[in-house]
Amino acid sequence: MPTIPIPNFQTAFRQKALQGRDLQLRRLTTADAPQLTTYANNPKIAANLMDRFPSPYTVESAHWFINYAAENEGESVFAIDRGEGLIGVISLIFKPDIYAASVELGYWLGEPFWGQGIMSKAIGLIVKHAFEDLQHSRVCANVFHVNSASQRVLEKAGFEREGIARKAIVKKGRILDVWTYGKVNPNL
C-alpha cells in the first residue's frame, strides 16, 4: 500500500496567492478590514457558519480575524478577490493526528456576489491547491441541512454528500442536521 505524505502546515501557511482566470485567492491584509467588516456583518452569512463567526461583525472582529489568519498554522485562510478587493473568505482547516491527510473547507461570500458562480471557482482553486500543492487525500465540508445554496455550490464543485449527522448541532436555538460533503484526490 502506498504511503501518503503528511501535509506540511508550514508550507500551507506560507503559500502564495492562488490565481484563477477571473479571481485570486490571496492572504488577508489589514487593508481588507473595511470590506471584511462590510460583507461579514450580515446575519444571513452568520446564520450558516459556526458561532465563532461574530454577529454583529465589527471592525475589531475584522482586525482580530486578519491577525488570526496570519498567525494560525492550523488553518490556511485566503481572501477571495476579483480585483476590487476582498469579497469573501475561503479556508482550509488542517486536521490533526490520524486525520492529517484530510482538510476541511470553510467559506463565505458577500451577499452582493451570490449567484454569480464565484464560490464554485474559488472552491475549485483551493481544492486544486489542497490536492496538488499540499498532497491532501481528501477535502471535506460540513453544511447545515437548511443551507441548500451551499450544498449546490459543493455539488457543482464536484463534491459528493457522504453522510448526515442527524440533530448534531444547535444554531440559534434550533437543532439542525449537518451534511458532510467530500472530494477525494484522484491522484492518490
Short mmCIF file of N, CA and C in Angstrom, two decimals:
data_model
loop_
_atom_site.label_atom_id
_atom_site.label_comp_id
_atom_site.label_asym_id
_atom_site.label_seq_id
_atom_site.Cartn_x
_atom_site.Cartn_y
_atom_site.Cartn_z
N MET A 1 0.85 -1.19 0.00
CA MET A 1 0.00 0.00 0.00
C MET A 1 0.89 1.24 0.00
N PRO A 2 0.61 2.22 -0.88
CA PRO A 2 1.46 3.42 -0.94
C PRO A 2 1.29 4.27 0.32
N THR A 3 2.36 4.92 0.69
CA THR A 3 2.27 5.82 1.82
C THR A 3 1.81 7.19 1.33
N ILE A 4 1.11 7.88 2.18
CA ILE A 4 0.60 9.20 1.86
C ILE A 4 1.44 10.21 2.62
N PRO A 5 2.01 11.20 1.91
CA PRO A 5 2.81 12.19 2.62
C PRO A 5 1.94 13.01 3.57
N ILE A 6 2.45 13.26 4.74
CA ILE A 6 1.73 14.09 5.70
C ILE A 6 1.92 15.55 5.29
N PRO A 7 0.81 16.29 5.10
CA PRO A 7 0.94 17.68 4.67
C PRO A 7 1.75 18.51 5.66
N ASN A 8 2.51 19.45 5.14
CA ASN A 8 3.34 20.32 5.94
C ASN A 8 2.57 21.62 6.19
N PHE A 9 2.17 21.85 7.45
CA PHE A 9 1.40 23.05 7.79
C PHE A 9 2.17 24.32 7.46
N GLN A 10 3.50 24.31 7.64
CA GLN A 10 4.30 25.48 7.34
C GLN A 10 4.21 25.84 5.86
N THR A 11 4.23 24.84 4.99
CA THR A 11 4.11 25.09 3.55
C THR A 11 2.78 25.77 3.26
N ALA A 12 1.71 25.26 3.85
CA ALA A 12 0.39 25.84 3.61
C ALA A 12 0.32 27.26 4.14
N PHE A 13 0.93 27.47 5.28
CA PHE A 13 0.86 28.79 5.92
C PHE A 13 1.55 29.86 5.07
N ARG A 14 2.62 29.50 4.42
CA ARG A 14 3.38 30.47 3.63
C ARG A 14 2.97 30.49 2.15
N GLN A 15 1.95 29.73 1.79
CA GLN A 15 1.57 29.58 0.39
C GLN A 15 1.28 30.95 -0.25
N LYS A 16 1.74 31.12 -1.48
CA LYS A 16 1.48 32.34 -2.23
C LYS A 16 0.01 32.38 -2.65
N ALA A 17 -0.37 33.47 -3.27
CA ALA A 17 -1.74 33.62 -3.78
C ALA A 17 -2.02 32.56 -4.84
N LEU A 18 -3.27 32.18 -4.93
CA LEU A 18 -3.73 31.21 -5.93
C LEU A 18 -4.47 32.00 -7.00
N GLN A 19 -4.03 31.91 -8.23
CA GLN A 19 -4.57 32.73 -9.31
C GLN A 19 -5.49 31.92 -10.20
N GLY A 20 -6.74 32.36 -10.33
CA GLY A 20 -7.67 31.79 -11.28
C GLY A 20 -7.80 32.71 -12.48
N ARG A 21 -8.68 32.34 -13.40
CA ARG A 21 -8.84 33.17 -14.60
C ARG A 21 -9.42 34.54 -14.28
N ASP A 22 -10.41 34.58 -13.39
CA ASP A 22 -11.03 35.87 -13.08
C ASP A 22 -11.16 36.15 -11.59
N LEU A 23 -10.39 35.40 -10.78
CA LEU A 23 -10.34 35.69 -9.35
C LEU A 23 -9.04 35.20 -8.77
N GLN A 24 -8.71 35.73 -7.62
CA GLN A 24 -7.49 35.37 -6.92
C GLN A 24 -7.84 35.04 -5.48
N LEU A 25 -7.17 34.02 -4.95
CA LEU A 25 -7.23 33.73 -3.52
C LEU A 25 -5.88 34.17 -2.97
N ARG A 26 -5.91 35.12 -2.04
CA ARG A 26 -4.67 35.71 -1.52
C ARG A 26 -4.78 35.86 -0.01
N ARG A 27 -3.65 36.12 0.60
CA ARG A 27 -3.61 36.35 2.05
C ARG A 27 -4.37 37.63 2.39
N LEU A 28 -4.98 37.63 3.57
CA LEU A 28 -5.64 38.82 4.05
C LEU A 28 -4.61 39.82 4.53
N THR A 29 -4.92 41.11 4.38
CA THR A 29 -4.07 42.18 4.88
C THR A 29 -4.91 43.14 5.71
N THR A 30 -4.27 44.01 6.44
CA THR A 30 -5.02 44.98 7.25
C THR A 30 -5.88 45.89 6.37
N ALA A 31 -5.49 46.07 5.12
CA ALA A 31 -6.28 46.89 4.20
C ALA A 31 -7.64 46.26 3.89
N ASP A 32 -7.80 44.95 4.18
CA ASP A 32 -9.06 44.26 3.93
C ASP A 32 -10.11 44.52 5.01
N ALA A 33 -9.71 45.10 6.13
CA ALA A 33 -10.62 45.25 7.27
C ALA A 33 -11.95 45.94 6.92
N PRO A 34 -11.96 47.05 6.18
CA PRO A 34 -13.25 47.69 5.89
C PRO A 34 -14.20 46.80 5.07
N GLN A 35 -13.68 46.17 4.02
CA GLN A 35 -14.55 45.31 3.21
C GLN A 35 -14.94 44.05 3.97
N LEU A 36 -14.01 43.51 4.74
CA LEU A 36 -14.33 42.34 5.56
C LEU A 36 -15.47 42.66 6.51
N THR A 37 -15.40 43.81 7.15
CA THR A 37 -16.46 44.23 8.07
C THR A 37 -17.78 44.41 7.33
N THR A 38 -17.74 45.08 6.20
CA THR A 38 -18.96 45.36 5.43
C THR A 38 -19.67 44.07 5.01
N TYR A 39 -18.93 43.14 4.41
CA TYR A 39 -19.57 41.93 3.88
C TYR A 39 -19.87 40.89 4.95
N ALA A 40 -19.00 40.80 5.97
CA ALA A 40 -19.21 39.79 7.02
C ALA A 40 -20.30 40.18 8.00
N ASN A 41 -20.59 41.47 8.11
CA ASN A 41 -21.62 41.92 9.04
C ASN A 41 -23.01 41.74 8.44
N ASN A 42 -23.35 40.49 8.21
CA ASN A 42 -24.62 40.14 7.55
C ASN A 42 -25.19 38.92 8.27
N PRO A 43 -26.34 39.06 8.91
CA PRO A 43 -26.92 37.92 9.63
C PRO A 43 -27.18 36.70 8.74
N LYS A 44 -27.37 36.92 7.43
CA LYS A 44 -27.59 35.79 6.52
C LYS A 44 -26.33 34.93 6.38
N ILE A 45 -25.18 35.56 6.49
CA ILE A 45 -23.92 34.82 6.44
C ILE A 45 -23.69 34.12 7.77
N ALA A 46 -23.82 34.84 8.86
CA ALA A 46 -23.59 34.27 10.18
C ALA A 46 -24.53 33.09 10.46
N ALA A 47 -25.72 33.12 9.89
CA ALA A 47 -26.70 32.05 10.14
C ALA A 47 -26.24 30.69 9.67
N ASN A 48 -25.29 30.65 8.73
CA ASN A 48 -24.84 29.38 8.17
C ASN A 48 -23.41 29.02 8.55
N LEU A 49 -22.85 29.73 9.54
CA LEU A 49 -21.50 29.46 9.99
C LEU A 49 -21.49 29.11 11.48
N MET A 50 -20.34 28.62 11.94
CA MET A 50 -20.21 28.30 13.36
C MET A 50 -20.35 29.57 14.18
N ASP A 51 -20.67 29.40 15.45
CA ASP A 51 -20.87 30.55 16.33
C ASP A 51 -19.58 31.33 16.60
N ARG A 52 -18.43 30.77 16.27
CA ARG A 52 -17.18 31.53 16.44
C ARG A 52 -17.12 32.71 15.47
N PHE A 53 -17.99 32.70 14.43
CA PHE A 53 -18.10 33.82 13.49
C PHE A 53 -18.98 34.87 14.16
N PRO A 54 -18.43 36.05 14.51
CA PRO A 54 -19.20 37.03 15.27
C PRO A 54 -20.35 37.64 14.49
N SER A 55 -21.41 37.93 15.20
CA SER A 55 -22.54 38.64 14.61
C SER A 55 -23.16 39.48 15.71
N PRO A 56 -23.09 40.80 15.64
CA PRO A 56 -22.59 41.60 14.52
C PRO A 56 -21.08 41.47 14.36
N TYR A 57 -20.63 41.74 13.12
CA TYR A 57 -19.22 41.65 12.77
C TYR A 57 -18.67 43.07 12.71
N THR A 58 -17.81 43.40 13.65
CA THR A 58 -17.29 44.76 13.78
C THR A 58 -15.91 44.89 13.14
N VAL A 59 -15.41 46.11 13.07
CA VAL A 59 -14.07 46.33 12.55
C VAL A 59 -13.04 45.67 13.48
N GLU A 60 -13.35 45.62 14.79
CA GLU A 60 -12.47 44.91 15.73
C GLU A 60 -12.45 43.42 15.41
N SER A 61 -13.62 42.86 15.05
CA SER A 61 -13.69 41.45 14.64
C SER A 61 -12.81 41.22 13.42
N ALA A 62 -12.86 42.15 12.47
CA ALA A 62 -12.08 42.02 11.24
C ALA A 62 -10.59 42.04 11.54
N HIS A 63 -10.14 42.97 12.37
CA HIS A 63 -8.72 43.04 12.71
C HIS A 63 -8.27 41.79 13.46
N TRP A 64 -9.10 41.30 14.38
CA TRP A 64 -8.76 40.07 15.10
C TRP A 64 -8.60 38.92 14.10
N PHE A 65 -9.54 38.79 13.16
CA PHE A 65 -9.50 37.68 12.21
C PHE A 65 -8.30 37.78 11.27
N ILE A 66 -7.97 38.97 10.83
CA ILE A 66 -6.80 39.15 9.96
C ILE A 66 -5.53 38.71 10.69
N ASN A 67 -5.40 39.07 11.96
CA ASN A 67 -4.25 38.63 12.75
C ASN A 67 -4.27 37.12 12.95
N TYR A 68 -5.43 36.58 13.24
CA TYR A 68 -5.59 35.12 13.40
C TYR A 68 -5.14 34.40 12.13
N ALA A 69 -5.59 34.88 11.00
CA ALA A 69 -5.26 34.25 9.71
C ALA A 69 -3.76 34.29 9.43
N ALA A 70 -3.10 35.36 9.86
CA ALA A 70 -1.66 35.50 9.62
C ALA A 70 -0.83 34.62 10.54
N GLU A 71 -1.34 34.32 11.72
CA GLU A 71 -0.54 33.63 12.74
C GLU A 71 -0.90 32.17 12.95
N ASN A 72 -2.08 31.74 12.55
CA ASN A 72 -2.55 30.39 12.85
C ASN A 72 -2.03 29.39 11.82
N GLU A 73 -1.25 28.44 12.27
CA GLU A 73 -0.71 27.43 11.36
C GLU A 73 -1.67 26.27 11.15
N GLY A 74 -2.75 26.19 11.90
CA GLY A 74 -3.71 25.12 11.76
C GLY A 74 -4.78 25.39 10.73
N GLU A 75 -4.73 26.57 10.14
CA GLU A 75 -5.73 26.96 9.14
C GLU A 75 -5.06 27.85 8.11
N SER A 76 -5.36 27.62 6.85
CA SER A 76 -4.83 28.43 5.77
C SER A 76 -5.98 29.26 5.20
N VAL A 77 -5.94 30.57 5.43
CA VAL A 77 -7.07 31.45 5.13
C VAL A 77 -6.72 32.35 3.95
N PHE A 78 -7.66 32.48 3.02
CA PHE A 78 -7.48 33.30 1.83
C PHE A 78 -8.64 34.29 1.68
N ALA A 79 -8.33 35.49 1.22
CA ALA A 79 -9.35 36.43 0.77
C ALA A 79 -9.74 36.04 -0.65
N ILE A 80 -11.00 36.12 -0.97
CA ILE A 80 -11.48 35.94 -2.35
C ILE A 80 -11.52 37.34 -2.95
N ASP A 81 -10.82 37.52 -4.06
CA ASP A 81 -10.65 38.85 -4.64
C ASP A 81 -10.77 38.76 -6.17
N ARG A 82 -11.70 39.54 -6.73
CA ARG A 82 -11.84 39.60 -8.19
C ARG A 82 -11.22 40.86 -8.77
N GLY A 83 -10.39 41.51 -8.01
CA GLY A 83 -9.73 42.72 -8.50
C GLY A 83 -10.23 43.98 -7.83
N GLU A 84 -11.33 43.89 -7.10
CA GLU A 84 -11.85 45.07 -6.42
C GLU A 84 -11.70 44.96 -4.91
N GLY A 85 -10.87 44.03 -4.46
CA GLY A 85 -10.67 43.83 -3.03
C GLY A 85 -11.44 42.61 -2.54
N LEU A 86 -11.35 42.38 -1.25
CA LEU A 86 -11.97 41.22 -0.62
C LEU A 86 -13.48 41.22 -0.83
N ILE A 87 -14.01 40.07 -1.26
CA ILE A 87 -15.46 39.89 -1.39
C ILE A 87 -15.94 38.68 -0.60
N GLY A 88 -15.01 37.94 -0.02
CA GLY A 88 -15.34 36.77 0.77
C GLY A 88 -14.08 36.13 1.30
N VAL A 89 -14.24 35.02 2.00
CA VAL A 89 -13.12 34.31 2.61
C VAL A 89 -13.30 32.82 2.37
N ILE A 90 -12.18 32.13 2.14
CA ILE A 90 -12.19 30.68 1.99
C ILE A 90 -10.97 30.15 2.73
N SER A 91 -11.13 28.99 3.38
CA SER A 91 -10.01 28.47 4.17
C SER A 91 -9.95 26.96 4.16
N LEU A 92 -8.78 26.47 4.47
CA LEU A 92 -8.53 25.05 4.70
C LEU A 92 -8.16 24.90 6.17
N ILE A 93 -8.88 24.03 6.86
CA ILE A 93 -8.61 23.76 8.26
C ILE A 93 -7.93 22.40 8.33
N PHE A 94 -6.69 22.40 8.81
CA PHE A 94 -5.90 21.18 8.84
C PHE A 94 -6.34 20.30 10.00
N LYS A 95 -6.39 19.00 9.73
CA LYS A 95 -6.81 18.03 10.72
C LYS A 95 -5.59 17.45 11.44
N PRO A 96 -5.71 17.18 12.72
CA PRO A 96 -4.58 16.64 13.48
C PRO A 96 -4.54 15.11 13.46
N ASP A 97 -3.41 14.61 13.92
CA ASP A 97 -3.23 13.20 14.23
C ASP A 97 -3.51 12.31 13.01
N ILE A 98 -4.30 11.28 13.15
CA ILE A 98 -4.52 10.33 12.07
C ILE A 98 -5.34 10.92 10.93
N TYR A 99 -5.95 12.08 11.15
CA TYR A 99 -6.77 12.72 10.12
C TYR A 99 -5.98 13.71 9.27
N ALA A 100 -4.65 13.74 9.42
CA ALA A 100 -3.81 14.75 8.76
C ALA A 100 -3.86 14.69 7.24
N ALA A 101 -4.30 13.59 6.65
CA ALA A 101 -4.40 13.50 5.19
C ALA A 101 -5.61 14.27 4.66
N SER A 102 -6.55 14.60 5.56
CA SER A 102 -7.77 15.32 5.19
C SER A 102 -7.68 16.77 5.62
N VAL A 103 -8.43 17.59 4.94
CA VAL A 103 -8.51 19.01 5.28
C VAL A 103 -9.98 19.42 5.14
N GLU A 104 -10.42 20.33 6.02
CA GLU A 104 -11.81 20.79 5.99
C GLU A 104 -11.89 22.15 5.32
N LEU A 105 -12.87 22.31 4.47
CA LEU A 105 -13.09 23.54 3.73
C LEU A 105 -14.11 24.41 4.47
N GLY A 106 -13.81 25.70 4.57
CA GLY A 106 -14.75 26.67 5.12
C GLY A 106 -14.80 27.86 4.18
N TYR A 107 -15.95 28.52 4.08
CA TYR A 107 -16.05 29.64 3.15
C TYR A 107 -17.30 30.47 3.40
N TRP A 108 -17.26 31.71 2.93
CA TRP A 108 -18.44 32.57 2.84
C TRP A 108 -18.14 33.64 1.79
N LEU A 109 -19.21 34.18 1.24
CA LEU A 109 -19.11 35.19 0.18
C LEU A 109 -20.07 36.32 0.49
N GLY A 110 -19.63 37.57 0.25
CA GLY A 110 -20.50 38.72 0.46
C GLY A 110 -21.78 38.59 -0.36
N GLU A 111 -22.91 38.96 0.23
CA GLU A 111 -24.21 38.78 -0.42
C GLU A 111 -24.32 39.42 -1.80
N PRO A 112 -23.73 40.60 -2.07
CA PRO A 112 -23.86 41.16 -3.42
C PRO A 112 -23.28 40.27 -4.52
N PHE A 113 -22.49 39.26 -4.13
CA PHE A 113 -21.81 38.42 -5.12
C PHE A 113 -22.42 37.01 -5.22
N TRP A 114 -23.50 36.76 -4.51
CA TRP A 114 -24.16 35.46 -4.55
C TRP A 114 -24.75 35.21 -5.93
N GLY A 115 -24.79 33.95 -6.31
CA GLY A 115 -25.45 33.54 -7.55
C GLY A 115 -24.67 33.84 -8.81
N GLN A 116 -23.38 34.17 -8.71
CA GLN A 116 -22.57 34.51 -9.88
C GLN A 116 -21.53 33.45 -10.22
N GLY A 117 -21.55 32.33 -9.51
CA GLY A 117 -20.59 31.25 -9.77
C GLY A 117 -19.21 31.49 -9.19
N ILE A 118 -19.06 32.54 -8.39
CA ILE A 118 -17.75 32.90 -7.83
C ILE A 118 -17.26 31.83 -6.85
N MET A 119 -18.15 31.38 -5.96
CA MET A 119 -17.71 30.44 -4.93
C MET A 119 -17.31 29.10 -5.53
N SER A 120 -18.00 28.64 -6.55
CA SER A 120 -17.61 27.38 -7.20
C SER A 120 -16.19 27.48 -7.75
N LYS A 121 -15.86 28.64 -8.34
CA LYS A 121 -14.50 28.84 -8.86
C LYS A 121 -13.48 28.90 -7.73
N ALA A 122 -13.82 29.59 -6.65
CA ALA A 122 -12.90 29.69 -5.51
C ALA A 122 -12.66 28.31 -4.90
N ILE A 123 -13.72 27.52 -4.77
CA ILE A 123 -13.58 26.17 -4.23
C ILE A 123 -12.70 25.33 -5.16
N GLY A 124 -12.89 25.46 -6.46
CA GLY A 124 -12.05 24.73 -7.41
C GLY A 124 -10.58 25.05 -7.24
N LEU A 125 -10.26 26.34 -7.05
CA LEU A 125 -8.86 26.76 -6.87
C LEU A 125 -8.27 26.20 -5.58
N ILE A 126 -9.02 26.29 -4.49
CA ILE A 126 -8.46 25.86 -3.22
C ILE A 126 -8.36 24.34 -3.14
N VAL A 127 -9.28 23.62 -3.77
CA VAL A 127 -9.19 22.16 -3.80
C VAL A 127 -7.99 21.72 -4.63
N LYS A 128 -7.78 22.39 -5.76
CA LYS A 128 -6.59 22.09 -6.58
C LYS A 128 -5.32 22.30 -5.75
N HIS A 129 -5.28 23.38 -5.00
CA HIS A 129 -4.15 23.67 -4.11
C HIS A 129 -3.99 22.56 -3.05
N ALA A 130 -5.09 22.16 -2.44
CA ALA A 130 -5.03 21.12 -1.41
C ALA A 130 -4.52 19.80 -1.97
N PHE A 131 -4.93 19.46 -3.18
CA PHE A 131 -4.54 18.19 -3.78
C PHE A 131 -3.14 18.25 -4.41
N GLU A 132 -2.88 19.25 -5.21
CA GLU A 132 -1.63 19.29 -5.97
C GLU A 132 -0.45 19.82 -5.18
N ASP A 133 -0.64 20.91 -4.46
CA ASP A 133 0.47 21.53 -3.74
C ASP A 133 0.70 20.90 -2.37
N LEU A 134 -0.39 20.62 -1.66
CA LEU A 134 -0.28 20.14 -0.29
C LEU A 134 -0.41 18.62 -0.16
N GLN A 135 -0.81 17.96 -1.23
CA GLN A 135 -0.92 16.49 -1.27
C GLN A 135 -1.90 15.91 -0.26
N HIS A 136 -2.98 16.62 0.01
CA HIS A 136 -4.03 16.05 0.86
C HIS A 136 -4.80 15.00 0.05
N SER A 137 -5.30 14.00 0.73
CA SER A 137 -6.04 12.94 0.03
C SER A 137 -7.53 13.24 -0.05
N ARG A 138 -8.02 14.17 0.79
CA ARG A 138 -9.46 14.42 0.84
C ARG A 138 -9.71 15.83 1.34
N VAL A 139 -10.72 16.47 0.75
CA VAL A 139 -11.22 17.75 1.24
C VAL A 139 -12.67 17.51 1.61
N CYS A 140 -13.07 17.96 2.79
CA CYS A 140 -14.45 17.79 3.23
C CYS A 140 -15.04 19.14 3.63
N ALA A 141 -16.35 19.20 3.69
CA ALA A 141 -17.05 20.40 4.14
C ALA A 141 -18.32 19.97 4.86
N ASN A 142 -18.63 20.67 5.93
CA ASN A 142 -19.86 20.41 6.68
C ASN A 142 -20.84 21.55 6.44
N VAL A 143 -22.07 21.18 6.12
CA VAL A 143 -23.09 22.17 5.76
C VAL A 143 -24.36 21.90 6.56
N PHE A 144 -24.95 22.95 7.10
CA PHE A 144 -26.24 22.80 7.78
C PHE A 144 -27.26 22.34 6.76
N HIS A 145 -28.17 21.47 7.17
CA HIS A 145 -29.14 20.91 6.21
C HIS A 145 -30.07 21.97 5.63
N VAL A 146 -30.17 23.10 6.26
CA VAL A 146 -31.05 24.17 5.77
C VAL A 146 -30.34 25.08 4.76
N ASN A 147 -29.07 24.84 4.51
CA ASN A 147 -28.28 25.70 3.61
C ASN A 147 -28.18 25.05 2.22
N SER A 148 -29.26 25.07 1.50
CA SER A 148 -29.29 24.41 0.19
C SER A 148 -28.37 25.10 -0.83
N ALA A 149 -28.15 26.40 -0.70
CA ALA A 149 -27.26 27.10 -1.63
C ALA A 149 -25.83 26.56 -1.50
N SER A 150 -25.37 26.35 -0.29
CA SER A 150 -24.02 25.83 -0.09
C SER A 150 -23.93 24.38 -0.56
N GLN A 151 -24.98 23.62 -0.37
CA GLN A 151 -25.00 22.24 -0.87
C GLN A 151 -24.84 22.22 -2.38
N ARG A 152 -25.56 23.10 -3.07
CA ARG A 152 -25.47 23.17 -4.54
C ARG A 152 -24.08 23.60 -5.00
N VAL A 153 -23.47 24.56 -4.29
CA VAL A 153 -22.13 25.03 -4.65
C VAL A 153 -21.13 23.87 -4.55
N LEU A 154 -21.21 23.11 -3.48
CA LEU A 154 -20.29 21.99 -3.31
C LEU A 154 -20.50 20.92 -4.38
N GLU A 155 -21.75 20.62 -4.67
CA GLU A 155 -22.04 19.62 -5.70
C GLU A 155 -21.54 20.10 -7.07
N LYS A 156 -21.71 21.38 -7.36
CA LYS A 156 -21.23 21.95 -8.61
C LYS A 156 -19.71 21.85 -8.70
N ALA A 157 -19.03 21.92 -7.53
CA ALA A 157 -17.56 21.83 -7.48
C ALA A 157 -17.08 20.37 -7.43
N GLY A 158 -17.99 19.41 -7.60
CA GLY A 158 -17.58 18.01 -7.67
C GLY A 158 -17.56 17.26 -6.35
N PHE A 159 -18.09 17.86 -5.30
CA PHE A 159 -18.17 17.18 -4.01
C PHE A 159 -19.39 16.25 -3.99
N GLU A 160 -19.28 15.19 -3.22
CA GLU A 160 -20.39 14.26 -3.04
C GLU A 160 -20.82 14.29 -1.58
N ARG A 161 -22.13 14.19 -1.37
CA ARG A 161 -22.62 14.10 0.00
C ARG A 161 -22.26 12.72 0.53
N GLU A 162 -21.53 12.71 1.63
CA GLU A 162 -21.03 11.46 2.19
C GLU A 162 -21.84 10.98 3.39
N GLY A 163 -22.50 11.89 4.06
CA GLY A 163 -23.25 11.46 5.23
C GLY A 163 -24.02 12.59 5.86
N ILE A 164 -24.87 12.20 6.80
CA ILE A 164 -25.69 13.16 7.53
C ILE A 164 -25.54 12.86 9.02
N ALA A 165 -25.16 13.87 9.78
CA ALA A 165 -25.15 13.77 11.24
C ALA A 165 -26.47 14.37 11.71
N ARG A 166 -27.38 13.51 12.08
CA ARG A 166 -28.74 13.97 12.44
C ARG A 166 -28.74 14.65 13.80
N LYS A 167 -29.45 15.78 13.83
CA LYS A 167 -29.63 16.57 15.05
C LYS A 167 -28.30 16.78 15.79
N ALA A 168 -27.29 17.16 15.03
CA ALA A 168 -25.93 17.22 15.54
C ALA A 168 -25.53 18.56 16.14
N ILE A 169 -26.21 19.63 15.77
CA ILE A 169 -25.79 20.95 16.24
C ILE A 169 -26.98 21.78 16.71
N VAL A 170 -26.65 22.82 17.45
CA VAL A 170 -27.65 23.81 17.87
C VAL A 170 -27.19 25.15 17.34
N LYS A 171 -28.03 25.78 16.53
CA LYS A 171 -27.72 27.10 15.98
C LYS A 171 -28.91 28.00 16.25
N LYS A 172 -28.68 29.04 17.03
CA LYS A 172 -29.73 29.99 17.40
C LYS A 172 -30.96 29.29 17.96
N GLY A 173 -30.73 28.31 18.83
CA GLY A 173 -31.81 27.61 19.50
C GLY A 173 -32.47 26.51 18.68
N ARG A 174 -32.05 26.33 17.43
CA ARG A 174 -32.62 25.27 16.57
C ARG A 174 -31.66 24.09 16.50
N ILE A 175 -32.19 22.91 16.59
CA ILE A 175 -31.38 21.71 16.42
C ILE A 175 -31.40 21.36 14.93
N LEU A 176 -30.21 21.23 14.35
CA LEU A 176 -30.08 21.03 12.91
C LEU A 176 -29.25 19.79 12.58
N ASP A 177 -29.51 19.24 11.41
CA ASP A 177 -28.67 18.19 10.86
C ASP A 177 -27.48 18.85 10.17
N VAL A 178 -26.37 18.11 10.09
CA VAL A 178 -25.20 18.56 9.35
C VAL A 178 -24.91 17.55 8.26
N TRP A 179 -24.79 18.04 7.03
CA TRP A 179 -24.45 17.19 5.89
C TRP A 179 -22.96 17.32 5.63
N THR A 180 -22.29 16.19 5.50
CA THR A 180 -20.87 16.18 5.19
C THR A 180 -20.67 15.88 3.72
N TYR A 181 -19.91 16.75 3.07
CA TYR A 181 -19.55 16.59 1.67
C TYR A 181 -18.06 16.30 1.58
N GLY A 182 -17.65 15.54 0.59
CA GLY A 182 -16.24 15.26 0.43
C GLY A 182 -15.85 15.13 -1.02
N LYS A 183 -14.57 15.36 -1.25
CA LYS A 183 -13.97 15.17 -2.57
C LYS A 183 -12.61 14.53 -2.33
N VAL A 184 -12.33 13.47 -3.06
CA VAL A 184 -11.11 12.69 -2.88
C VAL A 184 -10.13 13.03 -3.99
N ASN A 185 -8.86 13.13 -3.62
CA ASN A 185 -7.78 13.42 -4.56
C ASN A 185 -7.66 12.27 -5.55
N PRO A 186 -7.92 12.51 -6.83
CA PRO A 186 -7.86 11.43 -7.81
C PRO A 186 -6.44 10.95 -8.10
N ASN A 187 -5.45 11.70 -7.66
CA ASN A 187 -4.05 11.36 -7.95
C ASN A 187 -3.39 10.52 -6.88
N LEU A 188 -4.11 10.23 -5.79
CA LEU A 188 -3.53 9.43 -4.72
C LEU A 188 -4.24 8.09 -4.61
#
